[in-house]
Tab-separated table of C-alpha atoms in Angstrom:
chain	number	residue	atom	x	y	z
A	267	MET	CA	207.301	-190.885	92.089
A	268	ALA	CA	203.733	-189.635	93.353
A	269	VAL	CA	200.874	-190.178	90.917
A	270	THR	CA	200.168	-187.100	88.814
A	271	ILE	CA	196.697	-186.438	87.130
A	272	LYS	CA	198.814	-186.870	84.439
A	273	ASP	CA	199.259	-189.988	85.234
A	274	VAL	CA	196.020	-191.408	85.149
A	275	ALA	CA	194.707	-189.376	82.216
A	276	LYS	CA	197.194	-191.995	80.717
A	277	ARG	CA	195.935	-194.697	81.765
A	278	ALA	CA	192.050	-194.185	80.758
A	279	GLN	CA	193.086	-192.649	78.173
A	280	VAL	CA	191.722	-189.595	78.235
A	281	ALA	CA	191.751	-186.130	79.106
A	282	PRO	CA	194.140	-184.685	82.265
A	283	SER	CA	190.842	-181.734	82.731
A	284	THR	CA	189.480	-184.624	82.239
A	285	VAL	CA	190.360	-186.382	85.528
A	286	SER	CA	189.776	-183.018	87.058
A	287	ARG	CA	186.323	-182.672	86.275
A	288	VAL	CA	185.389	-186.506	87.660
A	289	ILE	CA	188.086	-185.282	90.625
A	290	ALA	CA	185.117	-182.204	91.381
A	291	ASP	CA	181.695	-184.542	90.336
A	292	HIS	CA	181.734	-182.876	87.553
A	293	PRO	CA	177.730	-183.531	86.550
A	294	LYS	CA	179.070	-183.618	82.184
A	295	ILE	CA	181.289	-185.932	82.511
A	296	THR	CA	179.771	-189.415	82.049
A	297	GLN	CA	179.034	-192.339	84.864
A	298	GLU	CA	180.582	-194.423	82.322
A	299	THR	CA	183.838	-192.548	82.760
A	300	LYS	CA	183.392	-191.325	85.893
A	301	GLU	CA	183.732	-194.718	87.147
A	302	LYS	CA	186.419	-195.941	84.863
A	303	VAL	CA	188.699	-192.800	86.185
A	304	ARG	CA	188.253	-193.429	89.848
A	305	LYS	CA	188.755	-197.595	88.676
A	306	VAL	CA	192.553	-196.242	87.238
A	307	MET	CA	192.776	-193.924	90.559
A	308	GLN	CA	192.208	-196.264	92.456
A	309	GLU	CA	194.707	-198.926	91.026
A	310	LEU	CA	197.392	-195.959	90.587
A	311	GLY	CA	197.168	-194.767	95.150
A	312	TYR	CA	196.410	-191.731	92.905
A	313	HIS	CA	194.834	-189.419	95.683
A	314	PRO	CA	193.987	-186.066	95.417
A	315	ASN	CA	194.741	-183.068	97.463
A	316	LEU	CA	191.215	-182.127	98.199
A	317	LEU	CA	193.153	-178.793	99.865
A	318	ALA	CA	194.147	-178.501	96.657
A	319	ARG	CA	191.039	-178.684	94.878
A	320	LYS	CA	188.786	-177.178	97.808
A	321	LEU	CA	191.271	-174.330	96.320
A	322	VAL	CA	189.526	-174.746	93.082
A	323	THR	CA	186.076	-175.104	93.340
A	324	GLN	CA	185.634	-172.661	96.264
A	325	SER	CA	184.503	-175.092	99.248
A	326	SER	CA	185.479	-177.179	101.969
A	327	GLN	CA	182.801	-179.955	101.135
A	328	THR	CA	182.261	-180.492	105.172
A	329	ILE	CA	178.368	-180.113	105.931
A	330	GLY	CA	177.981	-178.306	109.769
A	331	ILE	CA	175.264	-179.734	112.040
A	332	ILE	CA	173.820	-177.765	114.520
A	333	ARG	CA	172.538	-179.364	117.389
A	334	LYS	CA	170.292	-177.831	120.313
A	335	THR	CA	171.723	-178.978	123.052
A	336	SER	CA	175.427	-179.829	124.750
A	337	THR	CA	177.096	-182.734	123.522
A	338	LYS	CA	176.637	-183.950	126.203
A	339	HIS	CA	172.724	-184.340	126.417
A	340	SER	CA	171.992	-184.817	122.495
A	341	LEU	CA	174.939	-187.914	122.746
A	342	SER	CA	172.104	-189.312	124.994
A	343	ASP	CA	169.764	-188.900	122.844
A	344	PRO	CA	169.077	-191.128	120.537
A	345	PHE	CA	167.090	-189.739	118.168
A	346	PHE	CA	170.531	-187.656	116.613
A	347	PRO	CA	172.886	-191.373	116.511
A	348	ALA	CA	170.530	-192.360	114.336
A	349	ALA	CA	169.330	-189.755	112.180
A	350	LEU	CA	173.684	-188.301	112.135
A	351	GLN	CA	173.298	-192.077	110.533
A	352	GLY	CA	171.202	-191.058	108.006
A	353	MET	CA	173.010	-188.076	106.752
A	354	SER	CA	176.508	-189.781	107.197
A	355	ASP	CA	174.058	-191.601	104.821
A	356	LEU	CA	173.694	-189.809	101.587
A	357	LEU	CA	177.096	-187.031	102.665
A	358	HIS	CA	179.408	-189.787	101.839
A	359	GLN	CA	177.738	-190.497	98.856
A	360	LYS	CA	178.673	-187.057	97.211
A	361	GLU	CA	182.112	-186.881	99.175
A	362	TYR	CA	180.978	-184.408	101.881
A	363	SER	CA	182.493	-184.315	105.590
A	364	ILE	CA	180.611	-183.596	108.932
A	365	LEU	CA	181.642	-180.980	111.226
A	366	LEU	CA	179.959	-180.611	114.630
A	367	THR	CA	178.811	-178.312	117.174
A	368	CYS	CA	180.274	-179.550	120.706
A	369	GLY	CA	178.969	-176.750	122.442
A	370	GLU	CA	177.572	-177.212	125.615
A	371	SER	CA	175.819	-173.868	126.385
A	372	ASP	CA	173.665	-171.746	123.371
A	373	GLU	CA	175.953	-168.666	123.505
A	374	ASP	CA	178.599	-171.462	123.143
A	375	ILE	CA	176.781	-173.340	120.157
A	376	TYR	CA	175.920	-169.945	118.630
A	377	ARG	CA	179.923	-168.373	118.344
A	378	GLU	CA	180.250	-171.662	116.756
A	379	VAL	CA	177.397	-171.027	113.871
A	380	VAL	CA	179.300	-167.944	113.354
A	381	ASN	CA	182.825	-168.791	113.044
A	382	MET	CA	181.822	-171.465	110.239
A	383	VAL	CA	179.560	-169.104	109.055
A	384	GLN	CA	181.928	-166.593	109.347
A	385	GLY	CA	185.664	-168.213	108.768
A	386	LYS	CA	183.727	-170.620	105.591
A	387	SER	CA	184.353	-173.935	106.875
A	388	VAL	CA	181.231	-175.440	106.086
A	389	ASP	CA	180.279	-175.466	102.515
A	390	GLY	CA	176.008	-174.882	104.448
A	391	MET	CA	174.049	-176.189	107.527
A	392	ILE	CA	171.575	-179.156	108.997
A	393	MET	CA	169.715	-177.364	111.728
A	394	LEU	CA	168.180	-180.096	114.789
A	395	TYR	CA	166.074	-178.378	115.862
A	396	SER	CA	163.371	-175.757	115.819
A	397	GLN	CA	162.666	-173.213	118.639
A	398	ASP	CA	161.284	-170.472	119.017
A	399	HIS	CA	162.692	-166.341	118.433
A	400	ASP	CA	166.037	-168.776	117.695
A	401	PRO	CA	169.033	-166.127	117.184
A	402	VAL	CA	171.218	-169.174	115.424
A	403	LEU	CA	167.456	-168.779	112.861
A	404	GLN	CA	168.321	-165.163	112.166
A	405	LEU	CA	171.995	-165.432	111.460
A	406	LEU	CA	171.654	-168.654	108.398
A	407	LEU	CA	168.639	-165.938	107.372
A	408	GLU	CA	170.215	-162.888	106.962
A	409	GLN	CA	173.889	-163.524	105.976
A	410	ASN	CA	172.033	-165.710	103.548
A	411	PHE	CA	174.022	-169.246	104.073
A	412	PRO	CA	172.479	-172.275	103.024
A	413	PHE	CA	170.721	-174.151	105.586
A	414	VAL	CA	167.738	-177.165	106.005
A	415	MET	CA	166.626	-177.791	109.767
A	416	ILE	CA	165.049	-181.099	110.565
A	417	GLY	CA	162.114	-179.979	112.673
A	418	LYS	CA	159.388	-177.516	111.591
A	419	PRO	CA	160.354	-173.705	111.521
A	420	SER	CA	158.586	-171.600	114.113
A	421	GLU	CA	158.435	-168.601	112.716
A	422	HIS	CA	159.593	-167.732	109.060
A	423	THR	CA	158.138	-170.864	107.191
A	424	ASP	CA	157.878	-169.180	103.970
A	425	LYS	CA	162.061	-168.991	103.855
A	426	VAL	CA	162.902	-172.496	105.738
A	427	MET	CA	163.281	-175.476	104.216
A	428	TYR	CA	163.152	-178.170	106.572
A	429	VAL	CA	161.914	-181.166	106.458
A	430	ASP	CA	159.663	-183.284	109.382
A	431	ASN	CA	157.029	-185.919	111.093
A	432	ASP	CA	153.015	-184.711	111.612
A	433	ASN	CA	154.121	-184.470	115.183
A	434	VAL	CA	150.718	-183.753	115.501
A	435	LYS	CA	149.827	-186.702	113.791
A	436	ALA	CA	151.410	-188.881	115.391
A	437	ALA	CA	150.579	-187.614	118.855
A	438	ARG	CA	147.236	-187.814	117.754
A	439	ASP	CA	148.029	-191.809	116.934
A	440	ILE	CA	149.696	-192.845	119.361
A	441	THR	CA	147.252	-191.048	123.133
A	442	ASP	CA	144.246	-192.505	120.228
A	443	HIS	CA	145.783	-196.029	120.261
A	444	LEU	CA	145.710	-195.659	124.366
A	445	ILE	CA	141.918	-194.588	123.778
A	446	ARG	CA	141.545	-198.072	121.992
A	447	ALA	CA	142.740	-199.317	125.003
A	448	GLY	CA	140.426	-197.691	127.257
A	449	HIS	CA	142.212	-195.535	128.734
A	450	THR	CA	140.605	-192.009	130.221
A	451	HIS	CA	142.690	-190.654	132.270
A	452	ILE	CA	146.126	-190.243	129.636
A	453	ALA	CA	148.536	-188.273	130.804
A	454	TYR	CA	151.435	-186.221	128.670
A	455	VAL	CA	155.096	-185.530	129.618
A	456	GLY	CA	156.595	-182.776	127.311
A	457	GLY	CA	160.079	-181.054	127.318
A	458	ASP	CA	160.883	-177.479	127.243
A	459	PRO	CA	157.760	-175.574	125.476
A	460	ARG	CA	160.130	-173.680	123.464
A	461	PHE	CA	160.845	-176.713	120.639
A	462	GLU	CA	157.892	-176.822	118.389
A	463	VAL	CA	158.211	-179.697	118.567
A	464	HIS	CA	157.479	-180.274	122.299
A	465	LYS	CA	154.641	-178.211	121.619
A	466	ASP	CA	153.047	-180.388	118.027
A	467	ARG	CA	153.078	-183.242	120.201
A	468	GLU	CA	151.299	-180.992	122.696
A	469	GLU	CA	148.588	-180.917	120.583
A	470	GLY	CA	148.405	-183.518	119.285
A	471	TYR	CA	147.329	-185.747	122.141
A	472	LYS	CA	144.974	-182.856	123.076
A	473	GLN	CA	143.189	-182.730	119.434
A	474	ALA	CA	142.841	-186.785	120.516
A	475	LEU	CA	141.140	-186.587	123.974
A	476	LYS	CA	138.437	-183.407	122.858
A	477	LEU	CA	137.499	-185.513	119.364
A	478	ALA	CA	136.928	-188.236	122.199
A	479	ASN	CA	134.811	-186.335	124.262
A	480	ILE	CA	137.212	-186.706	126.681
A	481	GLN	CA	137.725	-183.425	128.762
A	482	SER	CA	141.014	-183.625	132.136
A	483	GLU	CA	143.922	-182.926	130.252
A	484	VAL	CA	146.935	-184.174	133.309
A	485	LEU	CA	150.022	-182.651	131.585
A	486	PHE	CA	153.024	-181.974	132.580
A	487	ARG	CA	155.970	-179.703	130.746
A	488	LYS	CA	159.279	-179.813	131.786
A	489	GLU	CA	162.931	-181.185	131.324
A	490	ILE	CA	162.808	-184.935	133.491
A	491	SER	CA	165.925	-186.021	134.580
A	492	LYS	CA	166.220	-189.014	137.124
A	493	GLU	CA	165.300	-186.437	140.669
A	494	SER	CA	162.404	-185.307	138.508
A	495	ALA	CA	161.123	-188.575	136.718
A	496	LYS	CA	160.373	-189.869	140.316
A	497	GLU	CA	158.836	-186.275	141.513
A	498	THR	CA	156.494	-186.297	138.261
A	499	ILE	CA	155.469	-189.790	139.448
A	500	ASP	CA	154.310	-188.953	142.762
A	501	GLU	CA	152.798	-186.330	141.319
A	502	MET	CA	150.607	-188.629	139.360
A	503	MET	CA	149.562	-191.914	141.642
A	504	MET	CA	148.855	-188.503	144.207
A	505	MET	CA	145.949	-187.978	141.824
A	506	ASP	CA	142.403	-189.031	141.776
A	507	PRO	CA	141.719	-189.722	139.306
A	508	ARG	CA	145.257	-190.957	138.576
A	509	PRO	CA	146.095	-191.185	135.165
A	510	THR	CA	146.298	-195.238	134.145
A	511	ALA	CA	148.398	-194.195	131.058
A	512	ILE	CA	151.302	-192.164	129.764
A	513	VAL	CA	152.068	-190.606	126.710
A	514	THR	CA	155.704	-189.567	127.106
A	515	THR	CA	157.803	-186.276	124.019
A	516	ASP	CA	161.185	-188.690	123.333
A	517	GLU	CA	162.164	-191.758	124.823
A	518	LEU	CA	165.108	-190.684	127.549
A	519	MET	CA	161.978	-189.577	129.381
A	520	ALA	CA	160.601	-193.314	128.909
A	521	MET	CA	163.453	-194.796	130.633
A	522	SER	CA	163.106	-191.847	133.628
A	523	LEU	CA	159.909	-192.529	133.987
A	524	LEU	CA	159.722	-196.500	133.761
A	525	SER	CA	162.716	-196.267	136.563
A	526	ALA	CA	161.071	-194.073	138.830
A	527	LEU	CA	157.819	-196.517	138.625
A	528	TYR	CA	159.764	-199.817	139.214
A	529	GLU	CA	160.772	-197.967	142.481
A	530	ARG	CA	157.777	-196.896	143.128
A	531	ARG	CA	156.751	-200.905	143.037
A	532	LEU	CA	154.399	-199.686	139.509
A	533	ARG	CA	154.077	-201.358	137.154
A	534	VAL	CA	154.118	-201.161	133.660
A	535	PRO	CA	151.379	-202.350	131.785
A	536	ASP	CA	149.683	-203.132	134.439
A	537	ASP	CA	149.009	-200.504	136.920
A	538	VAL	CA	150.240	-198.185	134.102
A	539	ALA	CA	150.634	-198.159	130.788
A	540	VAL	CA	153.323	-195.949	128.783
A	541	THR	CA	153.861	-194.883	124.752
A	542	THR	CA	157.135	-192.644	123.213
A	543	PHE	CA	158.623	-191.604	120.424
A	544	THR	CA	161.290	-192.364	118.455
A	545	ASP	CA	161.566	-196.202	118.572
A	546	SER	CA	165.270	-196.492	118.878
A	547	MET	CA	167.270	-200.112	120.084
A	548	LEU	CA	166.036	-198.868	123.418
A	549	SER	CA	162.304	-198.990	123.237
A	550	GLU	CA	162.339	-202.511	121.741
A	551	LEU	CA	165.191	-203.907	124.691
A	552	SER	CA	164.016	-201.701	127.544
A	553	SER	CA	161.248	-203.863	129.916
A	554	PRO	CA	158.820	-203.809	128.657
A	555	PRO	CA	159.804	-203.463	124.835
A	556	LEU	CA	157.868	-199.688	124.972
A	557	THR	CA	154.924	-198.146	121.578
A	558	THR	CA	156.377	-195.960	120.166
A	559	VAL	CA	155.843	-194.206	117.217
A	560	ASP	CA	158.500	-194.984	114.994
A	561	ILE	CA	159.406	-191.189	113.409
A	562	HIS	CA	161.480	-193.573	111.387
A	563	ALA	CA	164.861	-190.278	112.336
A	564	PHE	CA	167.010	-192.186	109.757
A	565	GLN	CA	165.181	-191.134	107.133
A	566	LEU	CA	164.300	-187.540	108.416
A	567	GLY	CA	168.727	-187.424	108.286
A	568	TYR	CA	168.879	-188.417	105.546
A	569	GLU	CA	166.448	-185.789	103.967
A	570	ALA	CA	168.192	-183.613	104.925
A	571	ALA	CA	171.050	-184.175	103.826
A	572	LYS	CA	169.543	-184.926	100.750
A	573	THR	CA	167.710	-182.108	100.420
A	574	LEU	CA	171.077	-179.045	101.817
A	575	VAL	CA	172.750	-181.098	99.392
A	576	ASP	CA	170.384	-180.441	96.360
A	577	LEU	CA	169.987	-176.709	97.430
A	578	LEU	CA	174.344	-176.234	97.312
A	579	GLU	CA	173.576	-177.481	93.326
A	580	LYS	CA	170.495	-175.624	92.384
A	581	PRO	CA	171.005	-172.187	94.624
A	582	ASP	CA	167.705	-171.198	92.695
A	583	MET	CA	166.291	-174.358	93.398
A	584	MET	CA	163.245	-174.539	94.345
A	585	LYS	CA	161.880	-173.829	97.949
A	586	ARG	CA	160.553	-178.010	99.571
A	587	ASN	CA	159.733	-179.845	102.350
A	588	ILE	CA	159.354	-182.880	102.864
A	589	LEU	CA	157.165	-184.861	105.759
A	590	VAL	CA	158.127	-188.695	106.892
A	591	PRO	CA	155.714	-190.721	107.602
A	592	THR	CA	154.851	-192.233	111.100
A	593	SER	CA	153.601	-195.156	112.409
A	594	VAL	CA	152.813	-196.474	115.822
A	595	VAL	CA	155.063	-198.872	117.150
A	596	VAL	CA	153.112	-202.153	119.327
A	597	ARG	CA	154.774	-203.534	121.651
A	598	ASP	CA	154.275	-204.923	125.174
A	599	SER	CA	153.803	-201.445	127.932
A	600	CYS	CA	149.879	-201.160	126.850
A	601	LYS	CA	146.125	-202.987	128.344
A	602	LYS	CA	143.447	-202.962	127.297
A	603	ILE	CA	142.060	-201.445	130.261
A	604	SER	CA	138.616	-201.965	131.310
A	605	GLU	CA	135.245	-199.250	131.602
A	606	ASN	CA	135.703	-200.035	135.355
A	607	GLY	CA	139.501	-198.928	135.043
A	608	ALA	CA	140.774	-202.614	136.109
A	609	ILE	CA	143.821	-203.053	133.195
A	610	LEU	CA	142.976	-207.132	131.617
């Protein structure tokens, strides 16, 4: 016969209603009682009927994760698995499942979010990006649907809870690292300027140059592919003076540029220094290992999930935003340069 709540209650010497509250993780049940009941559930092999639990609690126990781009691109970006691991770590503790958007276009992703909201298939959502004039953000605000954003919103800052780095400071720090190494001709290769993170990092790069009284900005605003990386490097190498260092806005971009530099027999860091952001194992294992800004992607994901769960448990909680610190990790992709431009 199947084990019932009454069987668990009898063995644990508590009321059946107490077992139900333990299953629902009710805050008024003591941790000691929860542990005792859960131990008995495990001993008896009792598994709660999750569907019944969801019907009673009016909760899906599921969190929606909204990616900024297609599945293929997201899974290639080292930031995504690290942030997802952080979210999963917290949500597993709280017994939530995860539902990912899988669309290959902005329109697909928007339709998926509409279905999640209207179908009540998730209790709340985490947006992994912030961009200008985003219909997904507008939808969630109009529906008063619980969500947290990874990234500083470009609008509605008074209404949105978010977790982010100080990306202006982070870019300023990595650019300043190159300046202190003697570089004065530094190129910045950024991504789609619709996204707030790219705008902030470009601003940090500009601030560092201005503080050092360096007048020459070398900006490339594009999504880098293998082919466009070659074009970008060719364009840089035709400049006079040509850049001796590059700041890239993400690791995929850095890898593409490293490949293009290698094909053109340009050595890193002997001919040009390369730096980037995120600091996943990709940077550590690249050749040469990349100097990066560690944005602590795991922590960004963890804090976003924690903030959302707190919001679901306390809908009237005071709005809060969290800034996760960054740090420059120095490796072998940069060298000091002399006043006459020679690599030391």
